């Protein structure tokens, strides 16, 4: 992981308030959503390791990056870590935004699968 203005040690020692301020400042200065996402994933690891509460850190910033900026490889790679930040409907739209071809293919496969599964079952009932 790159430095992104915070060392690894700082990520795991600074207080929540300080981290919120620094990550927000970093994003405003660089407009680097990928870096901010990577920092926030590291802070989610910290949330799991410590008793201190780092959950839902910078919810507005995460929502802004995912919903209002252009889709990137980092967003596609780490989006599943941020499911709690979005409502169910927003999550569906975000998935479509990040994976348009996958979503289209999955929907078509599901439609074909349900079409072929219903036919054999109907044939068995008549036997």
Coordinates of C-alpha atoms in Angstrom, one line a residue:
X1 CA 0.0 0.0 0.0
X2 CA 1.3 3.5 -0.8
X3 CA 1.8 6.1 1.8
X4 CA -1.2 8.5 0.9
X5 CA -0.1 11.0 3.4
X6 CA -0.4 8.6 6.3
X7 CA 2.1 6.0 7.4
X8 CA 1.0 2.5 8.3
X9 CA 1.8 3.3 11.9
X10 CA -0.4 6.4 11.8
X11 CA -3.3 4.4 10.4
X12 CA -3.3 2.2 13.4
X13 CA -2.5 4.7 16.1
X14 CA -4.3 8.0 15.4
X15 CA -7.7 8.8 16.8
X16 CA -10.8 8.5 14.7
X17 CA -11.3 12.3 14.6
X18 CA -7.8 12.9 13.4
X19 CA -8.0 10.2 10.8
X20 CA -11.3 11.6 9.5
X21 CA -9.7 15.0 9.2
X22 CA -6.6 13.8 7.5
X23 CA -8.3 11.5 5.0
X24 CA -10.8 14.2 4.1
X25 CA -8.0 16.7 3.6
X26 CA -6.1 14.1 1.5
X27 CA -9.1 13.6 -0.7
X28 CA -9.8 17.3 -1.1
X29 CA -6.1 18.0 -2.0
X30 CA -5.6 15.1 -4.4
X31 CA -9.0 14.1 -5.5
X32 CA -7.7 10.5 -5.4
X33 CA -10.6 8.3 -4.7
X34 CA -8.6 5.1 -5.1
X35 CA -6.2 6.2 -2.4
X36 CA -9.0 7.2 0.0
X37 CA -10.7 3.8 -0.6
X38 CA -7.5 1.9 0.2
X39 CA -7.0 3.9 3.4
X40 CA -10.6 3.3 4.4
X41 CA -10.2 -0.5 3.8
X42 CA -7.2 -0.5 6.1
X43 CA -9.2 1.4 8.7
X44 CA -11.9 -1.3 8.5
X45 CA -9.2 -3.8 9.4
X46 CA -8.3 -1.7 12.3
X47 CA -12.0 -1.6 13.3
X48 CA -12.0 -5.4 13.4
X49 CA -8.8 -5.6 15.4
X50 CA -9.5 -3.0 18.1
X51 CA -12.1 -2.3 20.6
X52 CA -12.3 1.4 19.5
X53 CA -15.1 2.1 17.0
X54 CA -14.0 2.8 13.5
X55 CA -17.1 1.5 11.8
X56 CA -18.8 3.6 9.1
X57 CA -15.9 5.9 9.0
X58 CA -16.4 8.9 6.6
X59 CA -19.7 7.6 5.3
X60 CA -20.4 10.8 3.3
X61 CA -16.9 10.6 1.6
X62 CA -17.4 6.9 0.7
X63 CA -20.8 7.5 -0.7
X64 CA -19.5 10.5 -2.7
X65 CA -16.6 8.5 -4.2
X66 CA -18.7 5.5 -5.2
X67 CA -21.8 7.3 -6.3
X68 CA -20.6 10.5 -7.9
X69 CA -17.2 9.7 -9.4
X70 CA -16.1 7.6 -12.4
X71 CA -15.8 3.8 -11.9
X72 CA -12.3 2.6 -11.3
X73 CA -10.6 -0.8 -10.8
X74 CA -10.0 0.0 -7.1
X75 CA -13.7 0.7 -6.7
X76 CA -14.6 -2.6 -8.3
X77 CA -12.0 -4.4 -6.2
X78 CA -13.0 -3.0 -2.8
X79 CA -16.7 -2.2 -3.2
X80 CA -17.9 -5.2 -1.3
X81 CA -16.3 -3.9 1.9
X82 CA -18.6 -0.9 1.8
X83 CA -22.0 -2.6 1.5
X84 CA -23.1 -1.2 4.9
X85 CA -22.7 2.3 3.7
X86 CA -25.5 2.0 1.2
X87 CA -29.2 1.3 1.1
X88 CA -30.3 -1.9 -0.7
X89 CA -31.6 0.0 -3.7
X90 CA -28.4 2.2 -3.9
X91 CA -26.3 -1.0 -3.6
X92 CA -28.1 -2.5 -6.7
X93 CA -27.5 0.7 -8.7
X94 CA -23.9 0.8 -7.6
X95 CA -23.3 -2.8 -8.7
X96 CA -24.8 -2.0 -12.1
X97 CA -22.6 1.1 -12.3
X98 CA -19.4 -0.8 -11.4
X99 CA -20.1 -4.0 -13.3
X100 CA -22.5 -3.2 -16.2
X101 CA -21.5 -6.2 -18.4
X102 CA -21.5 -8.7 -15.5
X103 CA -24.9 -7.5 -14.4
X104 CA -26.3 -7.9 -17.9
X105 CA -24.9 -11.3 -18.4
X106 CA -26.0 -12.5 -14.9
X107 CA -29.6 -11.3 -15.6
X108 CA -29.6 -13.1 -18.9
X109 CA -28.3 -16.3 -17.4
X110 CA -30.8 -16.2 -14.6
X111 CA -33.6 -15.7 -17.1
X112 CA -32.5 -18.6 -19.2
X113 CA -32.0 -20.8 -16.1
X114 CA -35.5 -20.1 -14.8
X115 CA -37.0 -20.7 -18.2
X116 CA -35.4 -24.1 -18.6
X117 CA -35.9 -25.2 -15.0
X118 CA -39.7 -24.6 -15.1
X119 CA -40.2 -26.6 -18.3
X120 CA -38.7 -30.0 -17.1
X121 CA -40.7 -29.7 -13.8
X122 CA -43.9 -29.1 -15.8
X123 CA -43.1 -32.2 -17.9
X124 CA -42.6 -34.3 -14.8
X125 CA -46.0 -33.3 -13.3
X126 CA -47.8 -34.7 -16.4
X127 CA -46.1 -38.1 -16.2

